Short mmCIF file of N, CA and C in Angstrom, two decimals:
data_model
loop_
_atom_site.label_atom_id
_atom_site.label_comp_id
_atom_site.label_asym_id
_atom_site.label_seq_id
_atom_site.Cartn_x
_atom_site.Cartn_y
_atom_site.Cartn_z
N MET A 1 -102.66 141.27 147.00
CA MET A 1 -102.44 139.97 146.60
C MET A 1 -103.27 139.43 145.48
N ALA A 2 -104.34 139.97 144.96
CA ALA A 2 -104.96 139.79 143.90
C ALA A 2 -104.09 139.94 142.64
N PRO A 3 -103.52 141.01 142.56
CA PRO A 3 -102.74 141.40 141.42
C PRO A 3 -101.45 140.29 141.07
N LEU A 4 -100.92 139.77 142.24
CA LEU A 4 -100.01 138.85 142.09
C LEU A 4 -100.59 137.50 141.53
N ARG A 5 -101.83 137.24 141.99
CA ARG A 5 -102.59 136.04 141.48
C ARG A 5 -102.89 136.13 140.02
N TYR A 6 -103.21 137.31 139.70
CA TYR A 6 -103.55 137.51 138.35
C TYR A 6 -102.19 137.32 137.50
N ALA A 7 -101.32 138.09 137.79
CA ALA A 7 -99.83 137.92 137.29
C ALA A 7 -99.42 136.50 137.15
N GLN A 8 -99.50 135.58 138.09
CA GLN A 8 -99.31 134.21 138.00
C GLN A 8 -100.25 133.49 137.08
N SER A 9 -101.42 133.85 137.20
CA SER A 9 -102.21 133.04 136.25
C SER A 9 -102.01 133.34 134.57
N ASN A 10 -101.84 134.62 134.36
CA ASN A 10 -101.15 135.00 133.32
C ASN A 10 -100.06 134.25 132.84
N LEU A 11 -98.90 134.12 133.75
CA LEU A 11 -97.89 133.57 133.27
C LEU A 11 -97.95 132.13 133.16
N ILE A 12 -98.79 131.34 133.93
CA ILE A 12 -99.11 130.13 133.69
C ILE A 12 -99.86 129.84 132.27
N ARG A 13 -100.93 130.87 132.01
CA ARG A 13 -101.47 130.62 130.76
C ARG A 13 -100.47 130.62 129.57
N TYR A 14 -99.62 131.76 129.60
CA TYR A 14 -98.82 131.93 128.53
C TYR A 14 -97.71 130.73 128.37
N ILE A 15 -97.26 130.26 129.59
CA ILE A 15 -96.49 129.07 129.25
C ILE A 15 -97.04 128.06 128.86
N LEU A 16 -98.42 127.63 129.28
CA LEU A 16 -98.97 126.56 128.61
C LEU A 16 -99.11 126.71 127.43
N SER A 17 -99.85 127.86 127.02
CA SER A 17 -100.31 127.90 125.67
C SER A 17 -98.95 127.90 124.60
N THR A 18 -97.96 128.53 125.05
CA THR A 18 -96.59 128.50 124.17
C THR A 18 -96.17 126.96 124.35
N PHE A 19 -96.25 126.19 125.42
CA PHE A 19 -95.74 124.97 125.32
C PHE A 19 -96.52 124.02 124.26
N ARG A 20 -97.86 124.05 124.54
CA ARG A 20 -98.78 123.36 123.72
C ARG A 20 -98.64 123.82 122.24
N SER A 21 -98.32 124.82 121.83
CA SER A 21 -98.15 125.37 120.48
C SER A 21 -96.91 124.57 119.87
N PHE A 22 -95.71 124.77 120.81
CA PHE A 22 -94.62 124.22 120.52
C PHE A 22 -94.51 122.82 120.43
N LYS A 23 -95.04 121.99 121.26
CA LYS A 23 -95.33 120.71 121.22
C LYS A 23 -95.93 120.21 119.80
N GLN A 24 -97.13 120.83 119.45
CA GLN A 24 -97.90 120.38 118.29
C GLN A 24 -96.84 120.67 117.12
N ARG A 25 -96.30 121.87 117.02
CA ARG A 25 -95.45 121.94 115.83
C ARG A 25 -94.27 120.93 115.64
N PHE A 26 -93.71 120.81 116.87
CA PHE A 26 -92.48 119.95 117.07
C PHE A 26 -92.97 118.51 116.51
N LEU A 27 -94.06 117.90 117.04
CA LEU A 27 -94.47 116.53 116.64
C LEU A 27 -94.76 116.58 115.15
N THR A 28 -95.50 117.60 114.67
CA THR A 28 -96.04 117.68 113.29
C THR A 28 -94.76 117.50 112.26
N GLN A 29 -93.50 118.35 112.81
CA GLN A 29 -92.51 118.24 111.78
C GLN A 29 -91.73 116.99 112.00
N CYS A 30 -91.65 116.45 113.30
CA CYS A 30 -91.08 115.29 113.32
C CYS A 30 -91.53 114.20 112.43
N LEU A 31 -92.97 113.96 112.62
CA LEU A 31 -93.54 113.15 111.51
C LEU A 31 -93.39 113.48 110.20
N SER A 32 -93.23 114.63 109.64
CA SER A 32 -92.96 115.03 108.41
C SER A 32 -91.58 114.50 107.90
N LEU A 33 -90.72 114.71 109.05
CA LEU A 33 -89.34 114.35 108.65
C LEU A 33 -89.33 112.79 108.46
N THR A 34 -89.78 112.23 109.35
CA THR A 34 -89.85 110.60 109.34
C THR A 34 -90.40 110.16 108.04
N ARG A 35 -91.53 110.81 107.65
CA ARG A 35 -92.31 110.26 106.55
C ARG A 35 -91.37 110.57 105.33
N TYR A 36 -90.82 111.81 105.01
CA TYR A 36 -89.80 112.04 104.07
C TYR A 36 -88.66 111.29 103.92
N LEU A 37 -88.05 110.89 105.15
CA LEU A 37 -86.88 110.11 105.39
C LEU A 37 -87.14 108.66 104.81
N ASN A 38 -88.38 108.00 105.08
CA ASN A 38 -88.91 106.82 104.82
C ASN A 38 -89.08 106.78 103.44
N ARG A 39 -89.77 107.85 102.77
CA ARG A 39 -90.16 107.90 101.39
C ARG A 39 -88.81 107.66 100.53
N VAL A 40 -87.69 108.65 101.03
CA VAL A 40 -86.46 108.60 100.23
C VAL A 40 -85.79 107.24 100.18
N ASP A 41 -86.02 106.30 101.38
CA ASP A 41 -85.35 105.22 101.41
C ASP A 41 -86.01 104.22 100.40
N GLN A 42 -87.35 104.31 100.38
CA GLN A 42 -88.00 103.48 99.63
C GLN A 42 -87.82 103.76 98.17
N LEU A 43 -87.59 105.07 97.88
CA LEU A 43 -87.27 105.62 96.39
C LEU A 43 -85.86 104.99 95.96
N GLN A 44 -85.03 105.13 96.84
CA GLN A 44 -83.62 104.63 96.64
C GLN A 44 -83.57 103.16 96.36
N LYS A 45 -84.34 102.48 97.05
CA LYS A 45 -84.44 101.06 96.83
C LYS A 45 -85.12 100.66 95.57
N LYS A 46 -86.05 101.67 95.08
CA LYS A 46 -86.63 101.15 93.66
C LYS A 46 -85.67 101.79 92.66
N LEU A 47 -84.72 102.57 92.86
CA LEU A 47 -83.71 103.00 91.94
C LEU A 47 -82.54 102.52 92.12
N ASP A 48 -82.27 101.43 92.68
CA ASP A 48 -80.88 100.91 93.02
C ASP A 48 -80.78 99.48 92.38
N PRO A 49 -80.43 99.28 91.20
CA PRO A 49 -79.51 100.33 90.33
C PRO A 49 -81.03 100.90 89.51
N PRO A 50 -80.80 101.94 88.83
CA PRO A 50 -82.02 102.53 87.97
C PRO A 50 -82.15 101.70 86.73
N PRO A 51 -83.30 101.36 86.38
CA PRO A 51 -83.51 100.81 85.04
C PRO A 51 -82.90 101.56 83.82
N GLN A 52 -82.45 100.69 82.81
CA GLN A 52 -81.97 101.31 81.85
C GLN A 52 -82.69 102.39 81.15
N ASP A 53 -83.98 102.21 80.96
CA ASP A 53 -84.71 103.21 80.28
C ASP A 53 -85.42 104.21 81.29
N TYR A 54 -85.07 104.32 82.54
CA TYR A 54 -85.50 105.39 83.33
C TYR A 54 -85.11 106.52 82.76
N PRO A 55 -86.08 107.45 82.58
CA PRO A 55 -86.01 108.70 82.03
C PRO A 55 -85.04 109.64 82.80
N LYS A 56 -85.09 109.72 84.14
CA LYS A 56 -84.30 110.62 84.88
C LYS A 56 -83.20 109.74 85.67
N PRO A 57 -82.00 109.17 85.14
CA PRO A 57 -81.27 108.81 86.13
C PRO A 57 -80.42 109.50 87.10
N ASP A 58 -80.60 110.76 86.83
CA ASP A 58 -79.99 111.72 87.79
C ASP A 58 -80.62 111.75 89.18
N HIS A 59 -82.11 111.08 89.17
CA HIS A 59 -82.71 111.08 90.59
C HIS A 59 -82.13 110.23 91.53
N VAL A 60 -81.12 109.28 91.11
CA VAL A 60 -80.39 108.52 92.06
C VAL A 60 -79.44 109.58 92.94
N GLY A 61 -78.71 110.35 92.35
CA GLY A 61 -77.98 111.37 92.97
C GLY A 61 -78.82 112.35 93.73
N GLU A 62 -79.94 112.71 93.25
CA GLU A 62 -80.71 113.78 93.98
C GLU A 62 -81.41 113.25 95.18
N LEU A 63 -81.68 111.97 95.23
CA LEU A 63 -82.20 111.28 96.34
C LEU A 63 -81.09 111.05 97.51
N ALA A 64 -79.83 110.92 97.03
CA ALA A 64 -78.66 110.70 97.99
C ALA A 64 -78.67 112.31 98.68
N SER A 65 -78.44 113.31 97.98
CA SER A 65 -78.40 114.58 98.35
C SER A 65 -79.71 115.11 99.34
N LEU A 66 -80.63 114.63 98.67
CA LEU A 66 -81.99 114.86 99.68
C LEU A 66 -82.04 114.08 101.19
N LYS A 67 -81.47 112.93 101.03
CA LYS A 67 -81.37 112.20 102.55
C LYS A 67 -80.26 112.86 103.29
N SER A 68 -79.31 113.21 102.62
CA SER A 68 -78.24 113.99 103.56
C SER A 68 -78.84 115.59 103.90
N LYS A 69 -79.49 116.20 103.08
CA LYS A 69 -80.29 117.54 103.90
C LYS A 69 -81.23 116.98 104.77
N LEU A 70 -82.08 116.22 104.59
CA LEU A 70 -83.00 115.83 105.73
C LEU A 70 -82.33 115.18 106.95
N LEU A 71 -81.24 114.63 106.97
CA LEU A 71 -80.42 114.40 108.23
C LEU A 71 -80.04 115.40 108.84
N TYR A 72 -79.45 116.47 108.01
CA TYR A 72 -79.20 117.67 108.46
C TYR A 72 -80.38 118.31 109.30
N VAL A 73 -81.37 118.48 108.61
CA VAL A 73 -82.75 118.98 109.37
C VAL A 73 -82.85 118.10 110.69
N GLN A 74 -82.64 116.93 110.70
CA GLN A 74 -83.01 115.92 112.00
C GLN A 74 -81.95 116.65 112.85
N ASP A 75 -80.72 116.81 112.50
CA ASP A 75 -79.74 117.37 113.62
C ASP A 75 -80.25 118.63 113.98
N SER A 76 -81.02 119.47 113.36
CA SER A 76 -81.31 120.90 113.76
C SER A 76 -82.34 120.72 115.02
N PHE A 77 -83.16 119.51 115.19
CA PHE A 77 -83.90 119.03 115.96
C PHE A 77 -83.14 119.27 117.44
N ASP A 78 -81.92 118.57 117.35
CA ASP A 78 -80.96 118.53 118.45
C ASP A 78 -80.65 120.03 118.94
N ASP A 79 -80.74 121.04 118.34
CA ASP A 79 -80.17 122.40 118.47
C ASP A 79 -81.43 123.12 119.22
N LEU A 80 -82.62 122.61 119.11
CA LEU A 80 -83.73 123.41 119.56
C LEU A 80 -83.60 123.62 121.28
N GLY A 81 -82.93 122.76 121.73
CA GLY A 81 -82.83 122.97 123.23
C GLY A 81 -82.07 124.35 123.51
N ASP A 82 -80.79 124.42 122.89
CA ASP A 82 -79.82 125.51 123.03
C ASP A 82 -80.46 126.58 122.74
N LEU A 83 -81.45 126.65 121.57
CA LEU A 83 -81.89 127.95 121.01
C LEU A 83 -83.06 128.39 122.11
N ALA A 84 -83.75 127.34 122.49
CA ALA A 84 -84.79 127.81 123.67
C ALA A 84 -84.35 128.42 124.95
N SER A 85 -83.16 127.71 125.37
CA SER A 85 -82.39 128.40 126.45
C SER A 85 -82.06 129.73 126.18
N ASP A 86 -81.54 130.01 124.89
CA ASP A 86 -81.14 131.39 124.64
C ASP A 86 -82.20 132.36 124.77
N MET A 87 -83.52 131.94 124.29
CA MET A 87 -84.48 132.61 123.99
C MET A 87 -85.07 132.88 125.55
N ARG A 88 -84.98 131.85 126.48
CA ARG A 88 -85.49 131.89 127.94
C ARG A 88 -84.60 133.15 128.58
N GLU A 89 -83.40 132.92 128.38
CA GLU A 89 -82.56 134.03 129.05
C GLU A 89 -82.95 135.46 128.28
N GLN A 90 -83.28 135.49 126.97
CA GLN A 90 -83.63 136.63 126.54
C GLN A 90 -84.81 137.39 127.04
N PHE A 91 -85.84 136.43 127.27
CA PHE A 91 -87.27 137.16 127.85
C PHE A 91 -87.34 136.98 129.23
N SER A 92 -86.31 136.52 130.10
CA SER A 92 -86.36 136.39 131.35
C SER A 92 -86.67 137.91 132.16
N ASP A 93 -86.04 138.78 131.60
CA ASP A 93 -86.17 140.16 132.41
C ASP A 93 -87.50 140.60 131.96
N GLN A 94 -88.14 140.33 130.66
CA GLN A 94 -89.37 140.94 130.44
C GLN A 94 -90.41 140.30 131.08
N ALA A 95 -90.20 138.97 131.31
CA ALA A 95 -91.10 137.94 132.32
C ALA A 95 -91.14 138.60 133.54
N ARG A 96 -90.02 138.82 134.13
CA ARG A 96 -90.00 139.34 135.65
C ARG A 96 -90.73 140.69 135.66
N ASN A 97 -90.96 141.39 134.65
CA ASN A 97 -91.66 142.71 134.60
C ASN A 97 -93.23 142.53 134.49
N GLY A 98 -93.51 141.23 134.01
CA GLY A 98 -94.89 140.87 133.78
C GLY A 98 -95.25 140.95 132.26
N LEU A 99 -94.20 140.96 131.33
CA LEU A 99 -94.56 141.01 129.96
C LEU A 99 -94.23 139.48 129.38
N PHE A 100 -95.45 138.71 129.20
CA PHE A 100 -95.33 137.57 128.77
C PHE A 100 -95.65 137.44 127.19
N LYS A 101 -96.23 138.33 126.85
CA LYS A 101 -96.48 138.30 125.24
C LYS A 101 -95.16 137.93 124.35
N PRO A 102 -94.21 138.30 124.54
CA PRO A 102 -93.11 137.92 123.60
C PRO A 102 -92.59 136.25 123.62
N ILE A 103 -93.30 135.67 124.63
CA ILE A 103 -92.95 134.34 124.82
C ILE A 103 -93.86 133.58 123.67
N VAL A 104 -94.92 134.06 123.38
CA VAL A 104 -96.19 133.37 122.66
C VAL A 104 -95.52 133.12 120.97
N ASP A 105 -94.76 133.95 120.70
CA ASP A 105 -94.17 133.74 119.36
C ASP A 105 -92.96 132.79 119.31
N VAL A 106 -92.37 132.33 120.57
CA VAL A 106 -91.29 131.61 120.53
C VAL A 106 -91.38 130.20 119.62
N PRO A 107 -92.32 129.64 119.50
CA PRO A 107 -92.50 128.40 118.97
C PRO A 107 -92.31 128.70 117.08
N ASP A 108 -92.96 129.80 116.97
CA ASP A 108 -92.75 130.41 115.63
C ASP A 108 -91.32 130.50 115.28
N ARG A 109 -90.44 131.32 116.09
CA ARG A 109 -89.10 131.71 115.91
C ARG A 109 -88.37 130.31 115.90
N LEU A 110 -88.83 129.02 116.54
CA LEU A 110 -87.96 127.98 116.71
C LEU A 110 -88.23 127.01 115.68
N MET A 111 -89.43 126.88 115.17
CA MET A 111 -89.82 125.95 114.19
C MET A 111 -89.98 126.26 112.78
N LYS A 112 -90.11 127.59 112.47
CA LYS A 112 -90.17 128.11 111.13
C LYS A 112 -89.13 127.80 110.19
N PRO A 113 -87.78 127.85 110.74
CA PRO A 113 -86.70 127.42 109.87
C PRO A 113 -86.59 125.90 109.61
N ILE A 114 -87.31 125.04 110.40
CA ILE A 114 -87.13 123.61 110.30
C ILE A 114 -88.45 123.41 109.15
N GLN A 115 -89.43 123.91 109.51
CA GLN A 115 -90.81 123.97 108.74
C GLN A 115 -90.30 124.51 107.25
N GLY A 116 -89.65 125.48 107.00
CA GLY A 116 -89.42 125.75 105.71
C GLY A 116 -88.37 124.95 105.02
N ASN A 117 -87.47 124.53 105.60
CA ASN A 117 -86.44 123.55 105.04
C ASN A 117 -87.27 122.13 104.43
N LEU A 118 -88.07 121.73 105.74
CA LEU A 118 -88.97 120.56 105.25
C LEU A 118 -89.93 120.70 104.11
N ALA A 119 -90.50 121.81 104.11
CA ALA A 119 -91.38 122.00 102.91
C ALA A 119 -90.76 121.88 101.70
N GLY A 120 -89.70 122.67 101.56
CA GLY A 120 -88.87 122.46 100.20
C GLY A 120 -88.36 121.16 100.08
N LEU A 121 -87.79 120.52 100.90
CA LEU A 121 -87.37 119.20 100.70
C LEU A 121 -88.40 118.14 100.44
N GLY A 122 -89.53 118.37 101.01
CA GLY A 122 -90.64 117.34 100.93
C GLY A 122 -90.98 117.51 99.46
N GLY A 123 -91.17 118.82 98.97
CA GLY A 123 -91.58 118.97 97.81
C GLY A 123 -90.83 118.21 96.57
N GLN A 124 -89.26 118.28 96.78
CA GLN A 124 -88.43 117.72 96.05
C GLN A 124 -88.69 116.11 95.98
N VAL A 125 -88.73 115.51 97.22
CA VAL A 125 -89.10 114.17 97.45
C VAL A 125 -90.20 113.84 96.75
N ASN A 126 -91.40 114.66 96.81
CA ASN A 126 -92.68 114.34 96.28
C ASN A 126 -92.63 114.15 94.52
N THR A 127 -91.75 115.29 94.10
CA THR A 127 -91.59 115.39 92.74
C THR A 127 -90.92 113.87 92.14
N ILE A 128 -89.85 113.66 92.82
CA ILE A 128 -89.08 112.44 92.42
C ILE A 128 -90.26 111.25 92.51
N SER A 129 -90.78 111.24 93.71
CA SER A 129 -91.81 110.00 93.99
C SER A 129 -92.93 110.06 92.75
N LEU A 130 -93.26 111.18 92.31
CA LEU A 130 -94.23 111.00 91.11
C LEU A 130 -93.67 110.76 90.00
N SER A 131 -92.59 110.97 89.52
CA SER A 131 -91.80 110.70 88.64
C SER A 131 -91.48 109.20 88.40
N VAL A 132 -91.19 108.60 89.45
CA VAL A 132 -90.95 106.96 89.72
C VAL A 132 -92.23 106.39 89.42
N GLU A 133 -93.43 106.83 90.17
CA GLU A 133 -94.60 106.31 89.89
C GLU A 133 -95.22 106.31 88.67
N ALA A 134 -94.76 107.33 87.80
CA ALA A 134 -95.37 107.50 86.58
C ALA A 134 -94.54 106.38 85.74
N TYR A 135 -93.23 106.33 85.83
CA TYR A 135 -92.29 105.42 85.21
C TYR A 135 -93.10 103.94 85.29
N GLN A 136 -93.25 103.38 86.68
CA GLN A 136 -93.91 102.33 87.07
C GLN A 136 -95.15 101.80 86.42
N LYS A 137 -96.04 102.95 86.47
CA LYS A 137 -97.36 102.89 85.59
C LYS A 137 -97.13 102.65 84.37
N LYS A 138 -96.30 103.33 83.60
CA LYS A 138 -96.05 103.33 82.16
C LYS A 138 -95.40 101.70 81.85
N GLN A 139 -94.57 101.33 82.78
CA GLN A 139 -93.88 99.79 82.45
C GLN A 139 -94.85 98.66 82.83
N LEU A 140 -95.82 99.18 83.82
CA LEU A 140 -96.86 98.16 84.26
C LEU A 140 -97.83 98.26 82.89
N GLY A 141 -98.13 99.13 82.42
CA GLY A 141 -99.02 99.05 81.30
C GLY A 141 -98.51 98.48 79.94
N ARG A 142 -97.28 98.72 79.69
CA ARG A 142 -96.45 98.09 78.75
C ARG A 142 -96.37 96.39 78.85
N ALA A 143 -96.24 96.00 80.08
CA ALA A 143 -96.34 94.81 80.50
C ALA A 143 -97.43 94.15 80.48
N ASN A 144 -98.69 94.71 80.82
CA ASN A 144 -100.11 94.30 80.68
C ASN A 144 -100.23 94.08 79.15
N GLY A 145 -99.94 94.90 78.16
CA GLY A 145 -100.13 94.99 76.94
C GLY A 145 -99.52 93.89 76.38
N LEU A 146 -98.21 93.47 76.62
CA LEU A 146 -97.72 92.23 76.18
C LEU A 146 -98.32 90.94 76.64
N LEU A 147 -98.67 91.07 77.94
CA LEU A 147 -99.18 89.75 78.66
C LEU A 147 -100.67 89.60 77.69
N VAL A 148 -101.30 90.49 77.52
CA VAL A 148 -102.84 90.41 76.91
C VAL A 148 -102.32 89.74 75.41
N GLN A 149 -101.49 90.24 74.63
CA GLN A 149 -101.01 89.67 73.41
C GLN A 149 -100.68 88.35 73.49
N GLN A 150 -99.83 87.90 74.41
CA GLN A 150 -99.25 86.56 74.54
C GLN A 150 -100.40 85.49 75.15
N VAL A 151 -101.25 85.88 75.80
CA VAL A 151 -102.12 84.85 76.54
C VAL A 151 -103.72 85.00 75.98
N GLU A 152 -103.96 86.02 75.32
CA GLU A 152 -105.41 86.08 74.84
C GLU A 152 -105.93 84.90 73.80
N PRO A 153 -104.78 84.18 73.17
CA PRO A 153 -105.13 83.18 72.29
C PRO A 153 -105.58 81.89 73.20
N LEU A 154 -104.66 81.83 74.05
CA LEU A 154 -104.89 80.80 75.03
C LEU A 154 -106.10 80.87 76.13
N PHE A 155 -106.38 82.14 76.45
CA PHE A 155 -107.86 82.33 77.12
C PHE A 155 -109.03 82.04 76.35
N LYS A 156 -108.89 82.40 75.02
CA LYS A 156 -110.07 81.99 74.20
C LYS A 156 -110.22 80.49 73.80
N VAL A 157 -109.18 79.89 73.72
CA VAL A 157 -109.21 78.37 73.48
C VAL A 157 -109.86 77.71 74.83
N ALA A 158 -109.41 78.26 75.85
CA ALA A 158 -109.88 77.60 77.17
C ALA A 158 -111.22 77.99 77.79
N GLY A 159 -111.81 79.10 76.95
CA GLY A 159 -113.03 79.60 77.36
C GLY A 159 -113.08 80.46 78.47
N ILE A 160 -111.89 81.19 78.77
CA ILE A 160 -111.78 81.97 79.88
C ILE A 160 -112.24 83.38 79.34
N GLY A 161 -113.13 84.14 80.03
CA GLY A 161 -113.19 85.44 79.42
C GLY A 161 -112.31 86.48 79.53
N GLU A 162 -112.14 86.94 80.72
CA GLU A 162 -111.43 88.14 81.23
C GLU A 162 -109.88 87.69 81.55
N ILE A 163 -108.99 88.49 80.97
CA ILE A 163 -107.68 88.22 81.29
C ILE A 163 -107.23 88.90 82.54
N PRO A 164 -106.85 88.45 83.56
CA PRO A 164 -106.53 89.26 84.77
C PRO A 164 -105.07 89.98 84.52
N LEU A 165 -105.02 91.45 84.72
CA LEU A 165 -103.99 92.22 84.67
C LEU A 165 -103.32 92.26 85.90
N MET A 166 -101.85 92.71 85.57
CA MET A 166 -101.08 93.01 86.57
C MET A 166 -101.24 94.19 87.42
N GLN A 167 -101.29 94.37 88.70
CA GLN A 167 -101.66 95.50 89.47
C GLN A 167 -100.22 96.09 90.09
N PRO A 168 -100.23 97.24 90.27
CA PRO A 168 -99.23 97.87 91.26
C PRO A 168 -99.39 97.20 92.51
N SER A 169 -98.06 96.94 93.37
CA SER A 169 -98.32 96.25 94.60
C SER A 169 -98.29 97.40 95.60
N GLU A 170 -98.10 98.73 95.32
CA GLU A 170 -98.13 99.71 96.36
C GLU A 170 -99.22 100.59 96.12
#
């Protein structure tokens, strides 16, 4: 009876460990996907339409493509149930014989493709985001320079010392 309890406790341990690992990876990737989709939406709003002097107008098309790819990754989350069922069938014979170690790497097999896709797409989103932020910062600096030139004489006459500069809203 003791060997059976030992096998059951091993089975429960492996199942719980695998479940926790998968759940953690799943939640992390879902949050990343949501964050990237939201960022793409924000960038699309900022570049719709792109300013005439924006140095990289092709970012508009790239953002549309990235959103499409991110939605494709979102669809791949729906396929995880089928993939997990296939793996469960594959490992059921091994589990009946007491071999539970192959179950441990199931989260890796299920989540690595999604994680790899999201990492690449996230890098592209971040690159465009940095470009947009640099453009905004440059434009804000230019606007502040013009503002200072225009109102500095008025501030001196009024006896007001420091000119408040415009700050980025985000």
